[in-house]
Amino acid sequence: MLVAEDFFSWNARENKAIARLCSALDDVVATGKPSPVECYPESLTNREFVKIAVDLCTRAEVNVAVLGNGTKNALTLVPLRVTTAVRRRPASAGRAFGPLAAAGTVNDVVI
């Protein structure tokens, strides 16, 4: 759980936005589902709000994408999943391609 006070700055407008974003980030990380967040306070531009959200995600070290919405003063936080590469063992050449392929060399392929 993120504590908003850990990320506060000297700017009161930004602190209000950070408090709102911290609760939304907790929700995104806990549920694994995207979460729309409306800009508050409204004195921030959409660009400033997205900048604060990206900075917060970086400092909190969460794997979340920030999608800004230019028409509305809002953004969407989307969790990103990173999977490890699966190394598959190649089938023997004789079984996969017939007896003639067994005469050549077989290279490992990582998919």
PDB file of N, CA and C in Angstrom:
ATOM      1  N   MET A   1       0.833  -1.171   0.000  1.00  0.00           N
ATOM      2  CA  MET A   1       0.000   0.000   0.000  1.00  0.00           C
ATOM      3  C   MET A   1       0.884   1.242   0.000  1.00  0.00           C
ATOM      4  N   LEU A   2       0.552   2.162  -0.910  1.00  0.00           N
ATOM      5  CA  LEU A   2       1.323   3.387  -1.022  1.00  0.00           C
ATOM      6  C   LEU A   2       0.826   4.426  -0.023  1.00  0.00           C
ATOM      7  N   VAL A   3       1.768   5.102   0.598  1.00  0.00           N
ATOM      8  CA  VAL A   3       1.433   6.182   1.527  1.00  0.00           C
ATOM      9  C   VAL A   3       1.701   7.490   0.792  1.00  0.00           C
ATOM     10  N   ALA A   4       0.660   8.267   0.594  1.00  0.00           N
ATOM     11  CA  ALA A   4       0.764   9.488  -0.210  1.00  0.00           C
ATOM     12  C   ALA A   4       1.797  10.463   0.356  1.00  0.00           C
ATOM     13  N   GLU A   5       1.913  10.530   1.670  1.00  0.00           N
ATOM     14  CA  GLU A   5       2.834  11.486   2.293  1.00  0.00           C
ATOM     15  C   GLU A   5       4.293  11.222   1.913  1.00  0.00           C
ATOM     16  N   ASP A   6       4.599   9.983   1.539  1.00  0.00           N
ATOM     17  CA  ASP A   6       5.965   9.657   1.127  1.00  0.00           C
ATOM     18  C   ASP A   6       6.344  10.318  -0.195  1.00  0.00           C
ATOM     19  N   PHE A   7       5.352  10.736  -0.972  1.00  0.00           N
ATOM     20  CA  PHE A   7       5.600  11.273  -2.305  1.00  0.00           C
ATOM     21  C   PHE A   7       5.234  12.753  -2.426  1.00  0.00           C
ATOM     22  N   PHE A   8       4.837  13.398  -1.326  1.00  0.00           N
ATOM     23  CA  PHE A   8       4.414  14.790  -1.374  1.00  0.00           C
ATOM     24  C   PHE A   8       5.560  15.715  -1.742  1.00  0.00           C
ATOM     25  N   SER A   9       5.197  16.841  -2.350  1.00  0.00           N
ATOM     26  CA  SER A   9       6.153  17.882  -2.693  1.00  0.00           C
ATOM     27  C   SER A   9       5.761  19.156  -1.938  1.00  0.00           C
ATOM     28  N   TRP A  10       6.369  20.284  -2.310  1.00  0.00           N
ATOM     29  CA  TRP A  10       6.053  21.558  -1.660  1.00  0.00           C
ATOM     30  C   TRP A  10       4.822  22.216  -2.283  1.00  0.00           C
ATOM     31  N   ASN A  11       4.293  21.638  -3.343  1.00  0.00           N
ATOM     32  CA  ASN A  11       3.169  22.217  -4.064  1.00  0.00           C
ATOM     33  C   ASN A  11       1.863  21.574  -3.597  1.00  0.00           C
ATOM     34  N   ALA A  12       0.943  22.363  -3.048  1.00  0.00           N
ATOM     35  CA  ALA A  12      -0.314  21.828  -2.503  1.00  0.00           C
ATOM     36  C   ALA A  12      -1.197  21.229  -3.597  1.00  0.00           C
ATOM     37  N   ARG A  13      -1.193  21.839  -4.805  1.00  0.00           N
ATOM     38  CA  ARG A  13      -1.997  21.280  -5.905  1.00  0.00           C
ATOM     39  C   ARG A  13      -1.508  19.891  -6.269  1.00  0.00           C
ATOM     40  N   GLU A  14      -0.189  19.745  -6.366  1.00  0.00           N
ATOM     41  CA  GLU A  14       0.372  18.437  -6.712  1.00  0.00           C
ATOM     42  C   GLU A  14       0.092  17.418  -5.608  1.00  0.00           C
ATOM     43  N   ASN A  15       0.111  17.843  -4.359  1.00  0.00           N
ATOM     44  CA  ASN A  15      -0.144  16.920  -3.255  1.00  0.00           C
ATOM     45  C   ASN A  15      -1.563  16.356  -3.303  1.00  0.00           C
ATOM     46  N   LYS A  16      -2.537  17.181  -3.695  1.00  0.00           N
ATOM     47  CA  LYS A  16      -3.908  16.694  -3.845  1.00  0.00           C
ATOM     48  C   LYS A  16      -3.984  15.645  -4.952  1.00  0.00           C
ATOM     49  N   ALA A  17      -3.292  15.904  -6.061  1.00  0.00           N
ATOM     50  CA  ALA A  17      -3.277  14.953  -7.169  1.00  0.00           C
ATOM     51  C   ALA A  17      -2.565  13.662  -6.760  1.00  0.00           C
ATOM     52  N   ILE A  18      -1.464  13.773  -6.027  1.00  0.00           N
ATOM     53  CA  ILE A  18      -0.713  12.594  -5.578  1.00  0.00           C
ATOM     54  C   ILE A  18      -1.557  11.737  -4.652  1.00  0.00           C
ATOM     55  N   ALA A  19      -2.301  12.366  -3.758  1.00  0.00           N
ATOM     56  CA  ALA A  19      -3.166  11.608  -2.845  1.00  0.00           C
ATOM     57  C   ALA A  19      -4.208  10.812  -3.621  1.00  0.00           C
ATOM     58  N   ARG A  20      -4.801  11.428  -4.636  1.00  0.00           N
ATOM     59  CA  ARG A  20      -5.796  10.736  -5.451  1.00  0.00           C
ATOM     60  C   ARG A  20      -5.146   9.617  -6.275  1.00  0.00           C
ATOM     61  N   LEU A  21      -3.973   9.873  -6.814  1.00  0.00           N
ATOM     62  CA  LEU A  21      -3.292   8.874  -7.638  1.00  0.00           C
ATOM     63  C   LEU A  21      -2.802   7.687  -6.810  1.00  0.00           C
ATOM     64  N   CYS A  22      -2.365   7.917  -5.584  1.00  0.00           N
ATOM     65  CA  CYS A  22      -1.895   6.808  -4.730  1.00  0.00           C
ATOM     66  C   CYS A  22      -3.007   5.797  -4.476  1.00  0.00           C
ATOM     67  N   SER A  23      -4.210   6.291  -4.189  1.00  0.00           N
ATOM     68  CA  SER A  23      -5.311   5.354  -3.956  1.00  0.00           C
ATOM     69  C   SER A  23      -5.671   4.605  -5.232  1.00  0.00           C
ATOM     70  N   ALA A  24      -5.608   5.287  -6.373  1.00  0.00           N
ATOM     71  CA  ALA A  24      -5.892   4.609  -7.644  1.00  0.00           C
ATOM     72  C   ALA A  24      -4.808   3.579  -7.981  1.00  0.00           C
ATOM     73  N   LEU A  25      -3.544   3.911  -7.696  1.00  0.00           N
ATOM     74  CA  LEU A  25      -2.459   2.952  -7.948  1.00  0.00           C
ATOM     75  C   LEU A  25      -2.597   1.714  -7.064  1.00  0.00           C
ATOM     76  N   ASP A  26      -2.974   1.907  -5.821  1.00  0.00           N
ATOM     77  CA  ASP A  26      -3.218   0.754  -4.943  1.00  0.00           C
ATOM     78  C   ASP A  26      -4.294  -0.153  -5.523  1.00  0.00           C
ATOM     79  N   ASP A  27      -5.358   0.465  -6.035  1.00  0.00           N
ATOM     80  CA  ASP A  27      -6.456  -0.299  -6.625  1.00  0.00           C
ATOM     81  C   ASP A  27      -5.995  -1.066  -7.866  1.00  0.00           C
ATOM     82  N   VAL A  28      -5.205  -0.411  -8.708  1.00  0.00           N
ATOM     83  CA  VAL A  28      -4.715  -1.050  -9.939  1.00  0.00           C
ATOM     84  C   VAL A  28      -3.804  -2.229  -9.620  1.00  0.00           C
ATOM     85  N   VAL A  29      -2.897  -2.043  -8.682  1.00  0.00           N
ATOM     86  CA  VAL A  29      -1.955  -3.107  -8.325  1.00  0.00           C
ATOM     87  C   VAL A  29      -2.684  -4.273  -7.653  1.00  0.00           C
ATOM     88  N   ALA A  30      -3.670  -3.974  -6.812  1.00  0.00           N
ATOM     89  CA  ALA A  30      -4.388  -5.027  -6.087  1.00  0.00           C
ATOM     90  C   ALA A  30      -5.309  -5.830  -6.994  1.00  0.00           C
ATOM     91  N   THR A  31      -6.019  -5.148  -7.911  1.00  0.00           N
ATOM     92  CA  THR A  31      -6.997  -5.848  -8.748  1.00  0.00           C
ATOM     93  C   THR A  31      -6.433  -6.311 -10.075  1.00  0.00           C
ATOM     94  N   GLY A  32      -5.402  -5.632 -10.586  1.00  0.00           N
ATOM     95  CA  GLY A  32      -4.866  -5.983 -11.894  1.00  0.00           C
ATOM     96  C   GLY A  32      -5.731  -5.475 -13.032  1.00  0.00           C
ATOM     97  N   LYS A  33      -6.649  -4.540 -12.734  1.00  0.00           N
ATOM     98  CA  LYS A  33      -7.548  -3.995 -13.754  1.00  0.00           C
ATOM     99  C   LYS A  33      -7.273  -2.512 -13.940  1.00  0.00           C
ATOM    100  N   PRO A  34      -7.484  -1.996 -15.165  1.00  0.00           N
ATOM    101  CA  PRO A  34      -7.294  -0.562 -15.406  1.00  0.00           C
ATOM    102  C   PRO A  34      -8.231   0.280 -14.544  1.00  0.00           C
ATOM    103  N   SER A  35      -7.766   1.475 -14.219  1.00  0.00           N
ATOM    104  CA  SER A  35      -8.551   2.358 -13.374  1.00  0.00           C
ATOM    105  C   SER A  35      -8.517   3.778 -13.938  1.00  0.00           C
ATOM    106  N   PRO A  36      -9.693   4.350 -14.274  1.00  0.00           N
ATOM    107  CA  PRO A  36      -9.717   5.755 -14.709  1.00  0.00           C
ATOM    108  C   PRO A  36      -9.614   6.683 -13.503  1.00  0.00           C
ATOM    109  N   VAL A  37      -8.903   7.786 -13.672  1.00  0.00           N
ATOM    110  CA  VAL A  37      -8.723   8.759 -12.586  1.00  0.00           C
ATOM    111  C   VAL A  37      -8.984  10.143 -13.164  1.00  0.00           C
ATOM    112  N   GLU A  38      -9.911  10.875 -12.552  1.00  0.00           N
ATOM    113  CA  GLU A  38     -10.173  12.240 -12.987  1.00  0.00           C
ATOM    114  C   GLU A  38      -9.229  13.196 -12.283  1.00  0.00           C
ATOM    115  N   CYS A  39      -8.851  14.226 -13.003  1.00  0.00           N
ATOM    116  CA  CYS A  39      -7.895  15.200 -12.476  1.00  0.00           C
ATOM    117  C   CYS A  39      -8.513  16.023 -11.362  1.00  0.00           C
ATOM    118  N   TYR A  40      -7.825  16.040 -10.244  1.00  0.00           N
ATOM    119  CA  TYR A  40      -8.232  16.888  -9.127  1.00  0.00           C
ATOM    120  C   TYR A  40      -6.970  17.389  -8.462  1.00  0.00           C
ATOM    121  N   PRO A  41      -6.763  18.609  -8.249  1.00  0.00           N
ATOM    122  CA  PRO A  41      -7.651  19.742  -8.499  1.00  0.00           C
ATOM    123  C   PRO A  41      -7.725  20.078  -9.983  1.00  0.00           C
ATOM    124  N   GLU A  42      -8.793  20.750 -10.362  1.00  0.00           N
ATOM    125  CA  GLU A  42      -9.026  21.064 -11.768  1.00  0.00           C
ATOM    126  C   GLU A  42      -8.101  22.162 -12.274  1.00  0.00           C
ATOM    127  N   SER A  43      -7.349  22.786 -11.395  1.00  0.00           N
ATOM    128  CA  SER A  43      -6.416  23.828 -11.816  1.00  0.00           C
ATOM    129  C   SER A  43      -5.198  23.237 -12.533  1.00  0.00           C
ATOM    130  N   LEU A  44      -4.976  21.921 -12.400  1.00  0.00           N
ATOM    131  CA  LEU A  44      -3.888  21.268 -13.124  1.00  0.00           C
ATOM    132  C   LEU A  44      -4.321  20.987 -14.556  1.00  0.00           C
ATOM    133  N   THR A  45      -3.417  21.161 -15.495  1.00  0.00           N
ATOM    134  CA  THR A  45      -3.715  20.781 -16.873  1.00  0.00           C
ATOM    135  C   THR A  45      -3.569  19.266 -17.001  1.00  0.00           C
ATOM    136  N   ASN A  46      -4.091  18.731 -18.085  1.00  0.00           N
ATOM    137  CA  ASN A  46      -3.993  17.290 -18.316  1.00  0.00           C
ATOM    138  C   ASN A  46      -2.532  16.864 -18.418  1.00  0.00           C
ATOM    139  N   ARG A  47      -1.730  17.684 -19.057  1.00  0.00           N
ATOM    140  CA  ARG A  47      -0.302  17.372 -19.207  1.00  0.00           C
ATOM    141  C   ARG A  47       0.406  17.323 -17.855  1.00  0.00           C
ATOM    142  N   GLU A  48       0.094  18.272 -16.969  1.00  0.00           N
ATOM    143  CA  GLU A  48       0.693  18.285 -15.626  1.00  0.00           C
ATOM    144  C   GLU A  48       0.252  17.065 -14.815  1.00  0.00           C
ATOM    145  N   PHE A  49      -1.030  16.710 -14.937  1.00  0.00           N
ATOM    146  CA  PHE A  49      -1.566  15.560 -14.205  1.00  0.00           C
ATOM    147  C   PHE A  49      -0.893  14.261 -14.654  1.00  0.00           C
ATOM    148  N   VAL A  50      -0.721  14.100 -15.965  1.00  0.00           N
ATOM    149  CA  VAL A  50      -0.042  12.901 -16.489  1.00  0.00           C
ATOM    150  C   VAL A  50       1.414  12.878 -16.036  1.00  0.00           C
ATOM    151  N   LYS A  51       2.072  14.034 -16.037  1.00  0.00           N
ATOM    152  CA  LYS A  51       3.470  14.110 -15.601  1.00  0.00           C
ATOM    153  C   LYS A  51       3.610  13.674 -14.142  1.00  0.00           C
ATOM    154  N   ILE A  52       2.678  14.128 -13.289  1.00  0.00           N
ATOM    155  CA  ILE A  52       2.701  13.742 -11.873  1.00  0.00           C
ATOM    156  C   ILE A  52       2.480  12.239 -11.733  1.00  0.00           C
ATOM    157  N   ALA A  53       1.552  11.685 -12.524  1.00  0.00           N
ATOM    158  CA  ALA A  53       1.257  10.250 -12.462  1.00  0.00           C
ATOM    159  C   ALA A  53       2.451   9.403 -12.901  1.00  0.00           C
ATOM    160  N   VAL A  54       3.123   9.816 -13.971  1.00  0.00           N
ATOM    161  CA  VAL A  54       4.302   9.079 -14.446  1.00  0.00           C
ATOM    162  C   VAL A  54       5.420   9.140 -13.412  1.00  0.00           C
ATOM    163  N   ASP A  55       5.626  10.320 -12.823  1.00  0.00           N
ATOM    164  CA  ASP A  55       6.650  10.471 -11.790  1.00  0.00           C
ATOM    165  C   ASP A  55       6.333   9.606 -10.581  1.00  0.00           C
ATOM    166  N   LEU A  56       5.068   9.565 -10.181  1.00  0.00           N
ATOM    167  CA  LEU A  56       4.656   8.744  -9.042  1.00  0.00           C
ATOM    168  C   LEU A  56       4.880   7.257  -9.320  1.00  0.00           C
ATOM    169  N   CYS A  57       4.518   6.799 -10.519  1.00  0.00           N
ATOM    170  CA  CYS A  57       4.728   5.389 -10.878  1.00  0.00           C
ATOM    171  C   CYS A  57       6.213   5.036 -10.882  1.00  0.00           C
ATOM    172  N   THR A  58       7.035   5.962 -11.329  1.00  0.00           N
ATOM    173  CA  THR A  58       8.487   5.727 -11.353  1.00  0.00           C
ATOM    174  C   THR A  58       9.047   5.646  -9.936  1.00  0.00           C
ATOM    175  N   ARG A  59       8.683   6.605  -9.091  1.00  0.00           N
ATOM    176  CA  ARG A  59       9.208   6.621  -7.727  1.00  0.00           C
ATOM    177  C   ARG A  59       8.667   5.479  -6.879  1.00  0.00           C
ATOM    178  N   ALA A  60       7.432   5.045  -7.142  1.00  0.00           N
ATOM    179  CA  ALA A  60       6.839   3.931  -6.392  1.00  0.00           C
ATOM    180  C   ALA A  60       7.281   2.582  -6.943  1.00  0.00           C
ATOM    181  N   GLU A  61       7.969   2.601  -8.077  1.00  0.00           N
ATOM    182  CA  GLU A  61       8.483   1.393  -8.731  1.00  0.00           C
ATOM    183  C   GLU A  61       7.377   0.376  -8.992  1.00  0.00           C
ATOM    184  N   VAL A  62       6.267   0.854  -9.566  1.00  0.00           N
ATOM    185  CA  VAL A  62       5.183  -0.033  -9.969  1.00  0.00           C
ATOM    186  C   VAL A  62       5.181  -0.129 -11.485  1.00  0.00           C
ATOM    187  N   ASN A  63       4.764  -1.253 -11.993  1.00  0.00           N
ATOM    188  CA  ASN A  63       4.755  -1.516 -13.423  1.00  0.00           C
ATOM    189  C   ASN A  63       3.367  -1.182 -13.970  1.00  0.00           C
ATOM    190  N   VAL A  64       3.129   0.113 -14.152  1.00  0.00           N
ATOM    191  CA  VAL A  64       1.820   0.610 -14.567  1.00  0.00           C
ATOM    192  C   VAL A  64       2.009   1.622 -15.696  1.00  0.00           C
ATOM    193  N   ALA A  65       1.160   1.506 -16.728  1.00  0.00           N
ATOM    194  CA  ALA A  65       1.174   2.483 -17.817  1.00  0.00           C
ATOM    195  C   ALA A  65       0.198   3.599 -17.491  1.00  0.00           C
ATOM    196  N   VAL A  66       0.553   4.816 -17.909  1.00  0.00           N
ATOM    197  CA  VAL A  66      -0.306   5.983 -17.703  1.00  0.00           C
ATOM    198  C   VAL A  66      -0.778   6.437 -19.075  1.00  0.00           C
ATOM    199  N   LEU A  67      -2.088   6.377 -19.287  1.00  0.00           N
ATOM    200  CA  LEU A  67      -2.672   6.797 -20.560  1.00  0.00           C
ATOM    201  C   LEU A  67      -3.450   8.087 -20.338  1.00  0.00           C
ATOM    202  N   GLY A  68      -2.971   9.171 -20.920  1.00  0.00           N
ATOM    203  CA  GLY A  68      -3.649  10.453 -20.768  1.00  0.00           C
ATOM    204  C   GLY A  68      -4.807  10.568 -21.745  1.00  0.00           C
ATOM    205  N   ASN A  69      -5.817  11.318 -21.361  1.00  0.00           N
ATOM    206  CA  ASN A  69      -6.980  11.555 -22.201  1.00  0.00           C
ATOM    207  C   ASN A  69      -7.030  13.043 -22.479  1.00  0.00           C
ATOM    208  N   GLY A  70      -6.728  13.436 -23.702  1.00  0.00           N
ATOM    209  CA  GLY A  70      -6.640  14.842 -24.047  1.00  0.00           C
ATOM    210  C   GLY A  70      -7.968  15.569 -24.063  1.00  0.00           C
ATOM    211  N   THR A  71      -9.068  14.866 -24.341  1.00  0.00           N
ATOM    212  CA  THR A  71     -10.360  15.536 -24.430  1.00  0.00           C
ATOM    213  C   THR A  71     -10.955  15.815 -23.056  1.00  0.00           C
ATOM    214  N   LYS A  72     -10.723  14.928 -22.128  1.00  0.00           N
ATOM    215  CA  LYS A  72     -11.207  15.084 -20.763  1.00  0.00           C
ATOM    216  C   LYS A  72     -10.004  15.281 -19.866  1.00  0.00           C
ATOM    217  N   ASN A  73     -10.173  15.961 -18.786  1.00  0.00           N
ATOM    218  CA  ASN A  73      -9.059  16.148 -17.864  1.00  0.00           C
ATOM    219  C   ASN A  73      -8.969  14.920 -16.955  1.00  0.00           C
ATOM    220  N   ALA A  74      -8.539  13.797 -17.542  1.00  0.00           N
ATOM    221  CA  ALA A  74      -8.481  12.525 -16.819  1.00  0.00           C
ATOM    222  C   ALA A  74      -7.382  11.666 -17.422  1.00  0.00           C
ATOM    223  N   LEU A  75      -7.101  10.561 -16.762  1.00  0.00           N
ATOM    224  CA  LEU A  75      -6.140   9.588 -17.275  1.00  0.00           C
ATOM    225  C   LEU A  75      -6.575   8.199 -16.843  1.00  0.00           C
ATOM    226  N   THR A  76      -5.943   7.196 -17.421  1.00  0.00           N
ATOM    227  CA  THR A  76      -6.227   5.804 -17.065  1.00  0.00           C
ATOM    228  C   THR A  76      -4.924   5.134 -16.671  1.00  0.00           C
ATOM    229  N   LEU A  77      -4.926   4.437 -15.547  1.00  0.00           N
ATOM    230  CA  LEU A  77      -3.774   3.668 -15.092  1.00  0.00           C
ATOM    231  C   LEU A  77      -4.006   2.218 -15.487  1.00  0.00           C
ATOM    232  N   VAL A  78      -3.057   1.637 -16.223  1.00  0.00           N
ATOM    233  CA  VAL A  78      -3.196   0.277 -16.728  1.00  0.00           C
ATOM    234  C   VAL A  78      -2.032  -0.565 -16.214  1.00  0.00           C
ATOM    235  N   PRO A  79      -2.324  -1.657 -15.498  1.00  0.00           N
ATOM    236  CA  PRO A  79      -1.226  -2.512 -15.015  1.00  0.00           C
ATOM    237  C   PRO A  79      -0.577  -3.262 -16.174  1.00  0.00           C
ATOM    238  N   LEU A  80       0.730  -3.385 -16.115  1.00  0.00           N
ATOM    239  CA  LEU A  80       1.477  -4.123 -17.135  1.00  0.00           C
ATOM    240  C   LEU A  80       1.991  -5.409 -16.527  1.00  0.00           C
ATOM    241  N   ARG A  81       1.934  -6.464 -17.278  1.00  0.00           N
ATOM    242  CA  ARG A  81       2.432  -7.749 -16.789  1.00  0.00           C
ATOM    243  C   ARG A  81       3.656  -8.132 -17.588  1.00  0.00           C
ATOM    244  N   VAL A  82       4.656  -8.600 -16.892  1.00  0.00           N
ATOM    245  CA  VAL A  82       5.880  -9.055 -17.542  1.00  0.00           C
ATOM    246  C   VAL A  82       6.009 -10.539 -17.264  1.00  0.00           C
ATOM    247  N   THR A  83       6.100 -11.316 -18.324  1.00  0.00           N
ATOM    248  CA  THR A  83       6.253 -12.753 -18.157  1.00  0.00           C
ATOM    249  C   THR A  83       7.683 -13.143 -18.475  1.00  0.00           C
ATOM    250  N   THR A  84       8.124 -14.188 -17.855  1.00  0.00           N
ATOM    251  CA  THR A  84       9.476 -14.664 -18.116  1.00  0.00           C
ATOM    252  C   THR A  84       9.489 -15.437 -19.425  1.00  0.00           C
ATOM    253  N   ALA A  85      10.607 -15.411 -20.085  1.00  0.00           N
ATOM    254  CA  ALA A  85      10.735 -16.127 -21.351  1.00  0.00           C
ATOM    255  C   ALA A  85      10.721 -17.637 -21.097  1.00  0.00           C
ATOM    256  N   VAL A  86       9.976 -18.328 -21.899  1.00  0.00           N
ATOM    257  CA  VAL A  86       9.881 -19.776 -21.775  1.00  0.00           C
ATOM    258  C   VAL A  86      10.816 -20.387 -22.790  1.00  0.00           C
ATOM    259  N   ARG A  87      11.725 -21.186 -22.322  1.00  0.00           N
ATOM    260  CA  ARG A  87      12.668 -21.828 -23.231  1.00  0.00           C
ATOM    261  C   ARG A  87      12.145 -23.223 -23.541  1.00  0.00           C
ATOM    262  N   ARG A  88      11.859 -23.430 -24.790  1.00  0.00           N
ATOM    263  CA  ARG A  88      11.343 -24.722 -25.217  1.00  0.00           C
ATOM    264  C   ARG A  88      12.479 -25.569 -25.756  1.00  0.00           C
ATOM    265  N   ARG A  89      12.435 -26.822 -25.396  1.00  0.00           N
ATOM    266  CA  ARG A  89      13.445 -27.724 -25.936  1.00  0.00           C
ATOM    267  C   ARG A  89      13.025 -28.108 -27.345  1.00  0.00           C
ATOM    268  N   PRO A  90      13.917 -27.983 -28.309  1.00  0.00           N
ATOM    269  CA  PRO A  90      13.545 -28.346 -29.679  1.00  0.00           C
ATOM    270  C   PRO A  90      13.392 -29.861 -29.800  1.00  0.00           C
ATOM    271  N   ALA A  91      12.460 -30.243 -30.636  1.00  0.00           N
ATOM    272  CA  ALA A  91      12.280 -31.667 -30.892  1.00  0.00           C
ATOM    273  C   ALA A  91      13.498 -32.167 -31.655  1.00  0.00           C
ATOM    274  N   SER A  92      13.801 -33.433 -31.516  1.00  0.00           N
ATOM    275  CA  SER A  92      14.942 -33.967 -32.269  1.00  0.00           C
ATOM    276  C   SER A  92      14.634 -33.866 -33.752  1.00  0.00           C
ATOM    277  N   ALA A  93      15.653 -33.615 -34.522  1.00  0.00           N
ATOM    278  CA  ALA A  93      15.472 -33.383 -35.948  1.00  0.00           C
ATOM    279  C   ALA A  93      14.836 -34.575 -36.642  1.00  0.00           C
ATOM    280  N   GLY A  94      15.148 -35.768 -36.204  1.00  0.00           N
ATOM    281  CA  GLY A  94      14.604 -36.960 -36.848  1.00  0.00           C
ATOM    282  C   GLY A  94      13.099 -37.045 -36.706  1.00  0.00           C
ATOM    283  N   ARG A  95      12.559 -36.651 -35.567  1.00  0.00           N
ATOM    284  CA  ARG A  95      11.110 -36.730 -35.364  1.00  0.00           C
ATOM    285  C   ARG A  95      10.394 -35.530 -35.973  1.00  0.00           C
ATOM    286  N   ALA A  96      10.993 -34.353 -35.938  1.00  0.00           N
ATOM    287  CA  ALA A  96      10.303 -33.156 -36.379  1.00  0.00           C
ATOM    288  C   ALA A  96      10.259 -33.015 -37.895  1.00  0.00           C
ATOM    289  N   PHE A  97      11.350 -33.349 -38.582  1.00  0.00           N
ATOM    290  CA  PHE A  97      11.421 -33.080 -40.009  1.00  0.00           C
ATOM    291  C   PHE A  97      11.708 -34.319 -40.865  1.00  0.00           C
ATOM    292  N   GLY A  98      11.757 -35.448 -40.300  1.00  0.00           N
ATOM    293  CA  GLY A  98      12.026 -36.662 -41.052  1.00  0.00           C
ATOM    294  C   GLY A  98      13.494 -37.048 -40.997  1.00  0.00           C
ATOM    295  N   PRO A  99      13.846 -38.192 -41.576  1.00  0.00           N
ATOM    296  CA  PRO A  99      15.209 -38.699 -41.464  1.00  0.00           C
ATOM    297  C   PRO A  99      16.255 -37.864 -42.187  1.00  0.00           C
ATOM    298  N   LEU A 100      15.889 -37.140 -43.236  1.00  0.00           N
ATOM    299  CA  LEU A 100      16.891 -36.349 -43.960  1.00  0.00           C
ATOM    300  C   LEU A 100      17.348 -35.136 -43.156  1.00  0.00           C
ATOM    301  N   ALA A 101      16.485 -34.584 -42.346  1.00  0.00           N
ATOM    302  CA  ALA A 101      16.849 -33.419 -41.545  1.00  0.00           C
ATOM    303  C   ALA A 101      17.792 -33.798 -40.418  1.00  0.00           C
ATOM    304  N   ALA A 102      17.792 -35.062 -40.021  1.00  0.00           N
ATOM    305  CA  ALA A 102      18.661 -35.505 -38.932  1.00  0.00           C
ATOM    306  C   ALA A 102      20.124 -35.408 -39.306  1.00  0.00           C
ATOM    307  N   ALA A 103      20.441 -35.362 -40.586  1.00  0.00           N
ATOM    308  CA  ALA A 103      21.822 -35.286 -41.025  1.00  0.00           C
ATOM    309  C   ALA A 103      22.400 -33.890 -40.795  1.00  0.00           C
ATOM    310  N   GLY A 104      21.566 -32.835 -40.720  1.00  0.00           N
ATOM    311  CA  GLY A 104      22.038 -31.466 -40.507  1.00  0.00           C
ATOM    312  C   GLY A 104      22.171 -31.155 -39.035  1.00  0.00           C
ATOM    313  N   THR A 105      22.533 -29.928 -38.731  1.00  0.00           N
ATOM    314  CA  THR A 105      22.664 -29.527 -37.338  1.00  0.00           C
ATOM    315  C   THR A 105      21.355 -28.885 -36.874  1.00  0.00           C
ATOM    316  N   VAL A 106      21.106 -28.992 -35.577  1.00  0.00           N
ATOM    317  CA  VAL A 106      19.894 -28.424 -35.001  1.00  0.00           C
ATOM    318  C   VAL A 106      20.301 -27.283 -34.077  1.00  0.00           C
ATOM    319  N   ASN A 107      19.710 -26.108 -34.256  1.00  0.00           N
ATOM    320  CA  ASN A 107      20.009 -24.950 -33.417  1.00  0.00           C
ATOM    321  C   ASN A 107      18.907 -24.790 -32.369  1.00  0.00           C
ATOM    322  N   ASP A 108      19.293 -24.323 -31.177  1.00  0.00           N
ATOM    323  CA  ASP A 108      18.291 -24.015 -30.152  1.00  0.00           C
ATOM    324  C   ASP A 108      17.527 -22.780 -30.558  1.00  0.00           C
ATOM    325  N   VAL A 109      16.244 -22.802 -30.361  1.00  0.00           N
ATOM    326  CA  VAL A 109      15.395 -21.667 -30.675  1.00  0.00           C
ATOM    327  C   VAL A 109      14.674 -21.254 -29.403  1.00  0.00           C
ATOM    328  N   VAL A 110      14.783 -19.972 -29.056  1.00  0.00           N
ATOM    329  CA  VAL A 110      14.084 -19.459 -27.891  1.00  0.00           C
ATOM    330  C   VAL A 110      12.894 -18.652 -28.394  1.00  0.00           C
ATOM    331  N   ILE A 111      11.716 -19.004 -27.938  1.00  0.00           N
ATOM    332  CA  ILE A 111      10.503 -18.332 -28.412  1.00  0.00           C
ATOM    333  C   ILE A 111       9.951 -17.497 -27.284  1.00  0.00           C
TER     334      ILE A 111
END
